[in-house]
Coordinates of N, CA and C in Angstrom, one line a residue:
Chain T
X129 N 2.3 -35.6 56.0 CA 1.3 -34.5 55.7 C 2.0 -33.2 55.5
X130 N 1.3 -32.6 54.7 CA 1.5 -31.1 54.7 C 2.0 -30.3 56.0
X131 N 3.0 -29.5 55.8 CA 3.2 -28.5 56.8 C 2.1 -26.9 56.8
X132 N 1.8 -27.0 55.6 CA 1.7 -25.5 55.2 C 0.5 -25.6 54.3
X133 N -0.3 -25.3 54.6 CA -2.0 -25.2 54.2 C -2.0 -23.6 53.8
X134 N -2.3 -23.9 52.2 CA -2.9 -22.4 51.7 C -4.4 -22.2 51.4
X135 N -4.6 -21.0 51.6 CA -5.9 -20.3 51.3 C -6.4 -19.5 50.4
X136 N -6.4 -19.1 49.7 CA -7.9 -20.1 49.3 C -6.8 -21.0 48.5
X137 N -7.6 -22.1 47.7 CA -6.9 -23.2 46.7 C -6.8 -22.9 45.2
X138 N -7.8 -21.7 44.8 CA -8.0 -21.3 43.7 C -7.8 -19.6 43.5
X139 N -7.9 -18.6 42.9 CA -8.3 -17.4 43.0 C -8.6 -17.1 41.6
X140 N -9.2 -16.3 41.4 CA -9.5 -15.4 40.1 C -9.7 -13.6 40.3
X141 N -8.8 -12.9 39.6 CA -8.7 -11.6 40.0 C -8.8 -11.3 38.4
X142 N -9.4 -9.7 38.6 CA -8.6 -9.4 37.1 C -7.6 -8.0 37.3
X143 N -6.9 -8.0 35.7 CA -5.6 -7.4 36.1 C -5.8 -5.9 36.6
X144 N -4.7 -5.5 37.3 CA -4.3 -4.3 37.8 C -4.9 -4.7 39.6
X145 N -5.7 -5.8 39.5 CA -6.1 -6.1 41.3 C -5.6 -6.9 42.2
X146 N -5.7 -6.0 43.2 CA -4.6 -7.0 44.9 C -4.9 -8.4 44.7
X147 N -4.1 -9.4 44.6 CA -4.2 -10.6 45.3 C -3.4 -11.2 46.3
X148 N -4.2 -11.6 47.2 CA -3.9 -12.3 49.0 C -3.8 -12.8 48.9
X149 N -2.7 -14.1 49.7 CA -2.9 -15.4 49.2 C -2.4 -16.0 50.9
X150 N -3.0 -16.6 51.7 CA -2.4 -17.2 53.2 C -2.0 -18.3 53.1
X151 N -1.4 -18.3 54.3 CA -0.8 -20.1 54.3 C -0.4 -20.2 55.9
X152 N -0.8 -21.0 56.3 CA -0.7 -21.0 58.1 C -0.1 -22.5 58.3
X153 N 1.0 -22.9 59.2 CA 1.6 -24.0 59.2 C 0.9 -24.5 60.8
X154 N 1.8 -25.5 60.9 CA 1.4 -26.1 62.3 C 2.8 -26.0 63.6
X155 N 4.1 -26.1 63.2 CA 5.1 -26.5 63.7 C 5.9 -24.8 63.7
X156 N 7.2 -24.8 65.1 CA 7.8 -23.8 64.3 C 8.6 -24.0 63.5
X157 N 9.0 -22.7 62.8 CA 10.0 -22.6 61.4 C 11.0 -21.7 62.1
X158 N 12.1 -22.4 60.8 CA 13.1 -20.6 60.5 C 12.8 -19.8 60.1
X159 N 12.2 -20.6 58.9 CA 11.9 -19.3 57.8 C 10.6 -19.8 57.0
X160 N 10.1 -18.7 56.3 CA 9.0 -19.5 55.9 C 9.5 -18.5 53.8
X161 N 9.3 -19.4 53.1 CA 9.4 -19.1 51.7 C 7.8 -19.2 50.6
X162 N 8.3 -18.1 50.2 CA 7.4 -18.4 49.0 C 7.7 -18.6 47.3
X163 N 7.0 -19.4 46.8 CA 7.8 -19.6 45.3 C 6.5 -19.9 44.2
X164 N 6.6 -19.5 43.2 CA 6.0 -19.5 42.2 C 5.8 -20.5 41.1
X165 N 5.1 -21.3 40.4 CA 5.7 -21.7 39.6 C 4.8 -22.1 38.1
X166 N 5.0 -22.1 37.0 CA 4.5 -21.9 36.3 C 3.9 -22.8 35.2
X167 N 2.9 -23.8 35.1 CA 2.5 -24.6 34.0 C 3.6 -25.7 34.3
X168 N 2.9 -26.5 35.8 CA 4.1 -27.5 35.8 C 5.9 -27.7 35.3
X169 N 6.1 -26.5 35.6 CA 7.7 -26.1 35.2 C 8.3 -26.2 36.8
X170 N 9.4 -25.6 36.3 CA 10.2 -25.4 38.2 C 9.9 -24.3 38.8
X171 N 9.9 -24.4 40.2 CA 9.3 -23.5 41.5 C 11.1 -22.3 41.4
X172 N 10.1 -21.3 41.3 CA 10.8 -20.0 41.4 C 10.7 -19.2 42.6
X173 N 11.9 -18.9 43.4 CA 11.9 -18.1 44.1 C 11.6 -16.6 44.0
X174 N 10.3 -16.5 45.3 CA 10.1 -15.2 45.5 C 10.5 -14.4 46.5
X175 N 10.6 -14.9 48.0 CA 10.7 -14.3 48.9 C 10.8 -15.0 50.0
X176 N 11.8 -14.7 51.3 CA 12.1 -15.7 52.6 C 12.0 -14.5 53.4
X177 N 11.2 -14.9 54.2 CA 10.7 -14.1 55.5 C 11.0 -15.2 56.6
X178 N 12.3 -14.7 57.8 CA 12.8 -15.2 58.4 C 11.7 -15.0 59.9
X179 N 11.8 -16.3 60.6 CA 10.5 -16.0 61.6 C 10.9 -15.0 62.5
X180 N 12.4 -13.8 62.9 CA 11.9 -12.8 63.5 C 12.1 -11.4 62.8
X181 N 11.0 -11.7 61.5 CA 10.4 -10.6 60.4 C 9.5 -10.8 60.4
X182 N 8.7 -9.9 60.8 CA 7.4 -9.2 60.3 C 7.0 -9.4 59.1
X183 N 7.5 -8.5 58.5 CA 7.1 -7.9 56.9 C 8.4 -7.9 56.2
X184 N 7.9 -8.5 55.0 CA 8.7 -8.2 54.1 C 8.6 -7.6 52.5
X185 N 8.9 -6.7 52.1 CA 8.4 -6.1 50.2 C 10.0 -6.6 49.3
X186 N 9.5 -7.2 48.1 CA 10.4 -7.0 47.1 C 9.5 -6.9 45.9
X187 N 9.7 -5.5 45.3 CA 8.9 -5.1 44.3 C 7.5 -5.3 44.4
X188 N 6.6 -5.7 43.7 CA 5.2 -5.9 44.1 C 4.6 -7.1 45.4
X189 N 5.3 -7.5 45.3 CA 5.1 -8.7 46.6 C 5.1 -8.1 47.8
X190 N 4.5 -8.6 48.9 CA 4.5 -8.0 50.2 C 4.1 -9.1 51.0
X191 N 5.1 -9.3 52.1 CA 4.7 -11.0 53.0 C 5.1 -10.5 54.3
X192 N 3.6 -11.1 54.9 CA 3.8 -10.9 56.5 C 3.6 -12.1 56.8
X193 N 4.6 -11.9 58.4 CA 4.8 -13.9 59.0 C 4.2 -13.3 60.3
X194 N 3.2 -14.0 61.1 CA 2.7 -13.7 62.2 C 3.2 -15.4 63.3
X195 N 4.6 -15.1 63.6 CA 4.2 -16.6 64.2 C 3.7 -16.7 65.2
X196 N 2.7 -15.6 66.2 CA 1.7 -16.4 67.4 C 0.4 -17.1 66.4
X197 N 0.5 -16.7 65.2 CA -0.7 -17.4 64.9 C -0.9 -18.6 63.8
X198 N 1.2 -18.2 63.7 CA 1.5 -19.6 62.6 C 0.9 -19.3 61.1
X199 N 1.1 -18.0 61.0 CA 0.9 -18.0 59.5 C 1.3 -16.8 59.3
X200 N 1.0 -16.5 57.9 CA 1.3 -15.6 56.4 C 1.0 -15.4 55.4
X201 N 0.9 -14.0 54.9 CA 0.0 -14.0 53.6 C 1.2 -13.1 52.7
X202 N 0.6 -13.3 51.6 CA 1.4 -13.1 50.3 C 0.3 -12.2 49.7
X203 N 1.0 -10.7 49.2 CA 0.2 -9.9 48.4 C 0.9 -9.4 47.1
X204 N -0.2 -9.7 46.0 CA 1.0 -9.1 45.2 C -0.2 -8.2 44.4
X205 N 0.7 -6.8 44.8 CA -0.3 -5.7 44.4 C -0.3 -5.2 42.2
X206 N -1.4 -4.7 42.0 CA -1.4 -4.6 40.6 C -1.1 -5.4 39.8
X207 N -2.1 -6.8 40.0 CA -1.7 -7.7 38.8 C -1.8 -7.8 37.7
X208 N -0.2 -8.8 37.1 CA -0.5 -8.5 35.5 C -0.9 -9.9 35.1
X209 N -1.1 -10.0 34.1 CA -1.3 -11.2 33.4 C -0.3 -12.7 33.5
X210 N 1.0 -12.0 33.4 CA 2.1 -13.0 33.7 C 2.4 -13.4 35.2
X211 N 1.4 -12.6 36.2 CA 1.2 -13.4 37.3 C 0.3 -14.8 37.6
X212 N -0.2 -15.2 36.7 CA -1.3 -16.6 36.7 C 0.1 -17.4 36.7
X213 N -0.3 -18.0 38.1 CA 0.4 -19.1 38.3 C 0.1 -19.8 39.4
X214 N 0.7 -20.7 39.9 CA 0.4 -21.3 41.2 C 1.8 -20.7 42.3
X215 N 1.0 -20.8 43.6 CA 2.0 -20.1 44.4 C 2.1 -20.8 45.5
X216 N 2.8 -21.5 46.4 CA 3.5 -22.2 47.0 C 4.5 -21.9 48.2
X217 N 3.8 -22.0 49.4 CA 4.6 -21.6 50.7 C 5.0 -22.5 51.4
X218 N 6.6 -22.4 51.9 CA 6.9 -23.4 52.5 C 8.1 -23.1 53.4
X219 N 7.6 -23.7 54.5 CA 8.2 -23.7 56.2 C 9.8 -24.4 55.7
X220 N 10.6 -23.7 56.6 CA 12.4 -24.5 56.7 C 11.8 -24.5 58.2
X221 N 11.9 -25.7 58.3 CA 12.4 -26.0 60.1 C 14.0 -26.6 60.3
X222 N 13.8 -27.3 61.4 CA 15.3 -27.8 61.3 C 16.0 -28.4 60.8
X223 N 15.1 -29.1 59.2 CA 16.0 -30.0 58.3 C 15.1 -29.4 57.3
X224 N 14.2 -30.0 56.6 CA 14.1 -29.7 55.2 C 12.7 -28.6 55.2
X225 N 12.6 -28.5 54.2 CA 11.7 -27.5 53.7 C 10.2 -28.1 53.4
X226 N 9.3 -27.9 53.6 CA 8.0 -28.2 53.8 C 6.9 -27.2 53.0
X227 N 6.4 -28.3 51.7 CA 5.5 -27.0 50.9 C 4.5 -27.5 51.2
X228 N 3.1 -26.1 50.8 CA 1.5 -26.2 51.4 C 1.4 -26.8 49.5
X229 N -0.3 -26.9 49.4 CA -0.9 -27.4 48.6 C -1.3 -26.5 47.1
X230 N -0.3 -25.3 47.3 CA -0.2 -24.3 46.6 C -1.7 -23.3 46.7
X231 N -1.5 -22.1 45.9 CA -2.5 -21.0 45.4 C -2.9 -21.1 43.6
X232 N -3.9 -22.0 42.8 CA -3.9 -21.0 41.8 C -4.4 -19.5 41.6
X233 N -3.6 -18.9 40.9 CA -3.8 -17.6 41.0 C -4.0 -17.3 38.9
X234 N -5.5 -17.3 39.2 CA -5.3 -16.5 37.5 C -6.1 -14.9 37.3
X235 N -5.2 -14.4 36.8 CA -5.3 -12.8 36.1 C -5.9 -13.1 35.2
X236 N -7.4 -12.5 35.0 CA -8.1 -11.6 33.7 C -7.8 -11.0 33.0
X237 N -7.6 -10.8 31.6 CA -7.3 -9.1 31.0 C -8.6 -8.7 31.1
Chain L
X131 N 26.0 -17.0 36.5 CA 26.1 -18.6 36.9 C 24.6 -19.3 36.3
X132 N 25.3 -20.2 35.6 CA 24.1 -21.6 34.9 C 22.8 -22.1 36.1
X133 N 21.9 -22.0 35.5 CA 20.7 -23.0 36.9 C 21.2 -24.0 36.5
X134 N 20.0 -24.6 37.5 CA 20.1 -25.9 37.8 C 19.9 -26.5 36.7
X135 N 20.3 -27.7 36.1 CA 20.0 -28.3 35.2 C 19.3 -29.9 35.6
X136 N 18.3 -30.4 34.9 CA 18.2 -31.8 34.9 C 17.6 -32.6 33.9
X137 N 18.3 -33.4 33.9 CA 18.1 -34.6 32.7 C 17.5 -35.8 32.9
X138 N 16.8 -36.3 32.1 CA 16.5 -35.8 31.1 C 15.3 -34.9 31.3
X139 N 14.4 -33.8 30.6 CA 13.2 -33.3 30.6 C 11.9 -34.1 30.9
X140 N 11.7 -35.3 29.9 CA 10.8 -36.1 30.2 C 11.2 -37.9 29.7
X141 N 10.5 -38.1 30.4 CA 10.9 -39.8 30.1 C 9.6 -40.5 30.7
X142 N 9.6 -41.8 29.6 CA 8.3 -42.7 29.5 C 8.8 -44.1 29.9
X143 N 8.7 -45.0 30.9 CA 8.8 -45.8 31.2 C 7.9 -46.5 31.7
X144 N 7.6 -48.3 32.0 CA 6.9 -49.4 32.0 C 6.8 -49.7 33.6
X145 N 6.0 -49.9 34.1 CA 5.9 -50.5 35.4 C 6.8 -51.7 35.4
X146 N 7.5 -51.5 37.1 CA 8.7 -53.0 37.0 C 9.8 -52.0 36.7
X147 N 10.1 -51.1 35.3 CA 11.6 -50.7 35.1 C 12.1 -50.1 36.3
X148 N 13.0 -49.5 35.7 CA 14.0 -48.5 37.1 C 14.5 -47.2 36.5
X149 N 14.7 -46.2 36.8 CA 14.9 -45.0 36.2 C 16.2 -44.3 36.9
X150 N 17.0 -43.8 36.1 CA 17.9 -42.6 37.4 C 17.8 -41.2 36.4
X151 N 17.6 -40.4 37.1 CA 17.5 -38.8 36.8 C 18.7 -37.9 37.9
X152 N 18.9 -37.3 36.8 CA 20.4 -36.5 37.2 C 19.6 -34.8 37.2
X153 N 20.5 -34.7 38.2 CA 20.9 -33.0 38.6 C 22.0 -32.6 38.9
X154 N 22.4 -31.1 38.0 CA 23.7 -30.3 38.2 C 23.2 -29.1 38.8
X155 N 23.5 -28.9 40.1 CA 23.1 -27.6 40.7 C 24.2 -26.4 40.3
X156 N 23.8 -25.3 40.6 CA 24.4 -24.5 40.1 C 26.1 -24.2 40.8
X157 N 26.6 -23.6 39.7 CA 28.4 -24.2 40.0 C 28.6 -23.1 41.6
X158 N 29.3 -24.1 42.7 CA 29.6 -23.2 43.8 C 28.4 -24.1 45.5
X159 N 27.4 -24.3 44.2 CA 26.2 -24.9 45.6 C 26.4 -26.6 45.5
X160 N 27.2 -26.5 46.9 CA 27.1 -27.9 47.7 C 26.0 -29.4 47.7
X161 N 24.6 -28.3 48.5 CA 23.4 -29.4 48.6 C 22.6 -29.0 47.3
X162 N 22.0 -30.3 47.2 CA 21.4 -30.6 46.2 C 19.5 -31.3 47.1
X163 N 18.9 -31.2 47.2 CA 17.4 -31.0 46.9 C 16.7 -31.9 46.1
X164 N 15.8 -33.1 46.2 CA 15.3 -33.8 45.4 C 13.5 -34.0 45.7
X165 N 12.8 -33.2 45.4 CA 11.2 -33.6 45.3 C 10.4 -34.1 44.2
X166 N 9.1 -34.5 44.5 CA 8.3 -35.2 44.0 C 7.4 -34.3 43.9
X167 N 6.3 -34.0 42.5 CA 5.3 -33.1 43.1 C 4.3 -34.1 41.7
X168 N 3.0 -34.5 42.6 CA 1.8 -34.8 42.1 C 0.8 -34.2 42.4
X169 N -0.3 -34.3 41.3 CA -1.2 -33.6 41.4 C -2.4 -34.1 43.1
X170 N -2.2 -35.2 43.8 CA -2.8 -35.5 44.3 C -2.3 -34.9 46.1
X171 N -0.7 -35.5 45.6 CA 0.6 -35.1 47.3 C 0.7 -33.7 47.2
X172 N 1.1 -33.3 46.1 CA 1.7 -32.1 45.8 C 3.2 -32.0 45.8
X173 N 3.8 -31.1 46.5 CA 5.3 -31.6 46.8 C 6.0 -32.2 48.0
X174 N 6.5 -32.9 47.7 CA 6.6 -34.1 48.9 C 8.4 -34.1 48.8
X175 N 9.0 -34.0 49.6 CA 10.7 -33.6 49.6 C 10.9 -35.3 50.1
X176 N 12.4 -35.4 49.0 CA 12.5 -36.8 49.2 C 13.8 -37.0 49.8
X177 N 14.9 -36.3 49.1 CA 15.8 -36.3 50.5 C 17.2 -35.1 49.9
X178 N 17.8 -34.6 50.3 CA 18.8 -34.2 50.2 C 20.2 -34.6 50.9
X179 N 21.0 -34.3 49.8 CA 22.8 -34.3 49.7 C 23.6 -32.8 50.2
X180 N 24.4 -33.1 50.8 CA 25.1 -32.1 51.4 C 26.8 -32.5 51.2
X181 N 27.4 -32.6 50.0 CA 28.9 -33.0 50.2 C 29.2 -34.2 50.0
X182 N 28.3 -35.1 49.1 CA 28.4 -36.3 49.0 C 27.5 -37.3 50.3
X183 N 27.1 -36.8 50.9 CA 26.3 -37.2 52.2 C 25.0 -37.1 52.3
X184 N 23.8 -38.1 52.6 CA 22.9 -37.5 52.6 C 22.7 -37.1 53.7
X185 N 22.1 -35.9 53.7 CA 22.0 -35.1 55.4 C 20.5 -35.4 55.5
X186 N 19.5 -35.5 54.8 CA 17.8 -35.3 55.6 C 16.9 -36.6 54.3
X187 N 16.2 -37.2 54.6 CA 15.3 -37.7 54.1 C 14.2 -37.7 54.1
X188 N 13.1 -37.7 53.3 CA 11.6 -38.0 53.2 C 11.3 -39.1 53.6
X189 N 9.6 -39.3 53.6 CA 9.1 -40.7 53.5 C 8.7 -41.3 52.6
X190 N 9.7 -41.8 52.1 CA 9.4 -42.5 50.9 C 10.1 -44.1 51.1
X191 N 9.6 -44.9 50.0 CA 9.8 -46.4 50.6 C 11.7 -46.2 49.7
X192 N 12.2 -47.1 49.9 CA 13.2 -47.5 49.7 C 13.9 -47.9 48.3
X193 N 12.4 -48.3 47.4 CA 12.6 -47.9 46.1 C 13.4 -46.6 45.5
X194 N 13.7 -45.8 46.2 CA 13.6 -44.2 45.9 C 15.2 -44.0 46.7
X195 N 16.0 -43.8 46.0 CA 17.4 -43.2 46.0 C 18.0 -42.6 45.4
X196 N 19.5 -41.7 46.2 CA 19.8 -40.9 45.5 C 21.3 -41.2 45.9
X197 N 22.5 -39.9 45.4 CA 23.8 -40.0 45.4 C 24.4 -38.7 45.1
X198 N 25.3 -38.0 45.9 CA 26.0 -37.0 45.2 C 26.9 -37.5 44.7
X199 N 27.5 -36.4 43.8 CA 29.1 -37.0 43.0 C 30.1 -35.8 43.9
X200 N 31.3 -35.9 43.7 CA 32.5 -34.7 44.0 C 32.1 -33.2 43.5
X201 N 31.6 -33.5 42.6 CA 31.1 -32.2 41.6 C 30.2 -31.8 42.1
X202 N 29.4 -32.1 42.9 CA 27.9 -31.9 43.5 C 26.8 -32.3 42.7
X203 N 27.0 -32.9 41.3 CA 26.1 -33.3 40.7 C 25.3 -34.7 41.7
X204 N 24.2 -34.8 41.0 CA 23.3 -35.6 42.2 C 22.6 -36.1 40.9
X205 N 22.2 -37.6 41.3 CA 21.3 -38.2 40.4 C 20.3 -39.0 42.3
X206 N 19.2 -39.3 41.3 CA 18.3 -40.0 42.0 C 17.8 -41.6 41.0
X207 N 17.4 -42.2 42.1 CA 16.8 -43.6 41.4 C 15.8 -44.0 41.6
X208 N 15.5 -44.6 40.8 CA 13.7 -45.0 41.7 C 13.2 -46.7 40.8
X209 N 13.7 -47.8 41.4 CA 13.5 -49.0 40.8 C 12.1 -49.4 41.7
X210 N 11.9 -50.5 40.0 CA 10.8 -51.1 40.2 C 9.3 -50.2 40.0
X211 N 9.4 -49.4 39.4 CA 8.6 -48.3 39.1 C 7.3 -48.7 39.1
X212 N 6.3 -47.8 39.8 CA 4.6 -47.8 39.9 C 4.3 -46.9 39.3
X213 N 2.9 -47.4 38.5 CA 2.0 -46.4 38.1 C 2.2 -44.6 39.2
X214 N 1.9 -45.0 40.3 CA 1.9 -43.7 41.2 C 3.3 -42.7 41.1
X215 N 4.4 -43.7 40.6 CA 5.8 -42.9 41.2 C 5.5 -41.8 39.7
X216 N 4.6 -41.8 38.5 CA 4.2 -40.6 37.2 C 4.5 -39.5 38.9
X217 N 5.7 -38.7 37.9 CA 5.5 -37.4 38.5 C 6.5 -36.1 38.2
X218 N 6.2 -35.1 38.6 CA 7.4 -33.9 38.1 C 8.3 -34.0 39.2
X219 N 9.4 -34.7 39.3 CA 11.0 -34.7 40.0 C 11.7 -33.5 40.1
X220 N 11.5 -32.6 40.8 CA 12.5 -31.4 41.2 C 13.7 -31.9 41.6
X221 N 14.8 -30.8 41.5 CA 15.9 -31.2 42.2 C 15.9 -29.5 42.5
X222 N 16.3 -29.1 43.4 CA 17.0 -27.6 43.7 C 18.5 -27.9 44.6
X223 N 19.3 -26.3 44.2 CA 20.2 -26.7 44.6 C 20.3 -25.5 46.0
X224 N 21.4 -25.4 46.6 CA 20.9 -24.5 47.7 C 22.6 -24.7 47.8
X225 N 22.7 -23.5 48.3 CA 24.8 -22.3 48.3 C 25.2 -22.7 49.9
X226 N 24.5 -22.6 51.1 CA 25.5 -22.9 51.6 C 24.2 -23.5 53.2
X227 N 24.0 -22.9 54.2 CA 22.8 -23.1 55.0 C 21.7 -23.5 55.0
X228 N 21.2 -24.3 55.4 CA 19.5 -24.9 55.0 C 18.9 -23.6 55.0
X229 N 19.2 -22.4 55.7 CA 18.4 -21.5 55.9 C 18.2 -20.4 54.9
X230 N 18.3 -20.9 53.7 CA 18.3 -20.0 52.6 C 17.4 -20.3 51.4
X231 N 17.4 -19.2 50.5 CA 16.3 -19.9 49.1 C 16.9 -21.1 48.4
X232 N 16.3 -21.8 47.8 CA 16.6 -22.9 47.2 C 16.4 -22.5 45.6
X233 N 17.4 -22.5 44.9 CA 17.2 -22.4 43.6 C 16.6 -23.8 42.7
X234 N 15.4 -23.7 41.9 CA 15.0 -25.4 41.4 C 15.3 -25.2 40.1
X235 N 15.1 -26.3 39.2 CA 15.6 -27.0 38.4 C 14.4 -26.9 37.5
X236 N 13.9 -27.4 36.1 CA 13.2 -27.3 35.8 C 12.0 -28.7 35.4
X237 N 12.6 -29.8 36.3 CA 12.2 -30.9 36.5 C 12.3 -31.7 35.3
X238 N 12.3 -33.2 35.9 CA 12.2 -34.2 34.6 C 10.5 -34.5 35.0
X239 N 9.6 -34.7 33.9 CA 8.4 -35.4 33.9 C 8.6 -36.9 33.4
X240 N 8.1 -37.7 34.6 CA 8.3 -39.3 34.7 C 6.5 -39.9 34.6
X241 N 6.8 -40.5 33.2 CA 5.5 -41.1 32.9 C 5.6 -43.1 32.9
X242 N 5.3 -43.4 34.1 CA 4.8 -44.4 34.4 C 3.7 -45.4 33.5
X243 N 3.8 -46.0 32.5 CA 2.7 -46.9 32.1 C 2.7 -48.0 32.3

């Protein structure tokens, strides 16, 4: 089974607007990652927030890891068009890496 | 430095065959990373190489193997092929600590008929 359950499963924003995106695991982690990926292509790295980080920003993205409550959300402020994609969180515990059921995420013009 | 590479992109194969799909992780990274992603599982990690070694495995039945080379290149196998095994094959490659980003590949698509 899944480690990493995301929230919602779908989204629809239109551009220039916040999108949230959660994902809450069950187990602890080291780290928890998020990755992107595009029209069934390969998963792209966006960001590793290590479990004793709070918060983390690179560029428009912004991830907070709360581990008393076992989860994380992903924001990525002012979206553009070439953000529709699916987005994908996943726990490193002590051996491998564990992905949730993804976010699609599509931008409006 | 080159990404990951993998070969082939897509391939069509018969239930019963057997398949191997290769991965070159990027020059310098060690482990090599091999997933499954369906529309039903999603991504499902099948096992990883670390040095010619495998260090961690999925659940997956036994049909389903892999192999590093010296080079770090990595192929996987998957005999006796099901309708079910249709799927996008990740490999990512990863520099030195489990505890890092994983760079991926751009997968092969395996179509099962």
């Amino acid at each position: 089974s899944q480690q990493g359950e995301e929230d919602p499963q779908a989204l629809s924003i239109q551009e220039g607007e916040n999108a949230t995106m959660n994902c809450s695991y069950k187990t602890s982690i080291n780290n928890l990652q998020w990755y992107r990926q595009n029209s069934g292509r390969g998963l792209v790295h966006l960001i590793l927030i290590r479990s004793n980080e709070r918060e983390k920003h690179s560029g428009r993205l912004r991830v907070t890891l709360d581990t008393s409550k076992k989860s994380s959300s992903l924001l990525i402020t002012a979206s553009r068009a070439a953000d529709t994609a699916s987005y994908f969180c996943a726990t490193q515990g002590a051996q491998k890496l564990v992905f949730g059921q993804g976010t699609r995420l599509t931008i409006n013009p | 430095k080159a990404g990951v590479t993998q070969t082939p992109r897509y391939l069509i194969k018969t239930r019963g065959q057997q398949v191997t799909l290769s991965c070159s992780p990027i020059s310098g990274h060690r482990s090599v990373s091999w997933y499954q992603q369906t529309p039903g599982q999603g991504l499902q990690f099948l096992f990883e190489y670390f040095s010619e070694t495998q260090r961690n495995k999925g659940n997956f039945p036994g049909r389903f193997s892999g192999r590093q080379f010296s080079n770090s290149r990595s192929e996987m196998n998957v005999s006796t092929l099901e309708l079910g095994d249709s799927a996008l094959y990740l490999c990512a490659s990863l520099e030195g600590p489990l505890n890092n980003e994983q760079f991926f590949g751009p997968g092969t698509r395996l179509t099962v008929l």
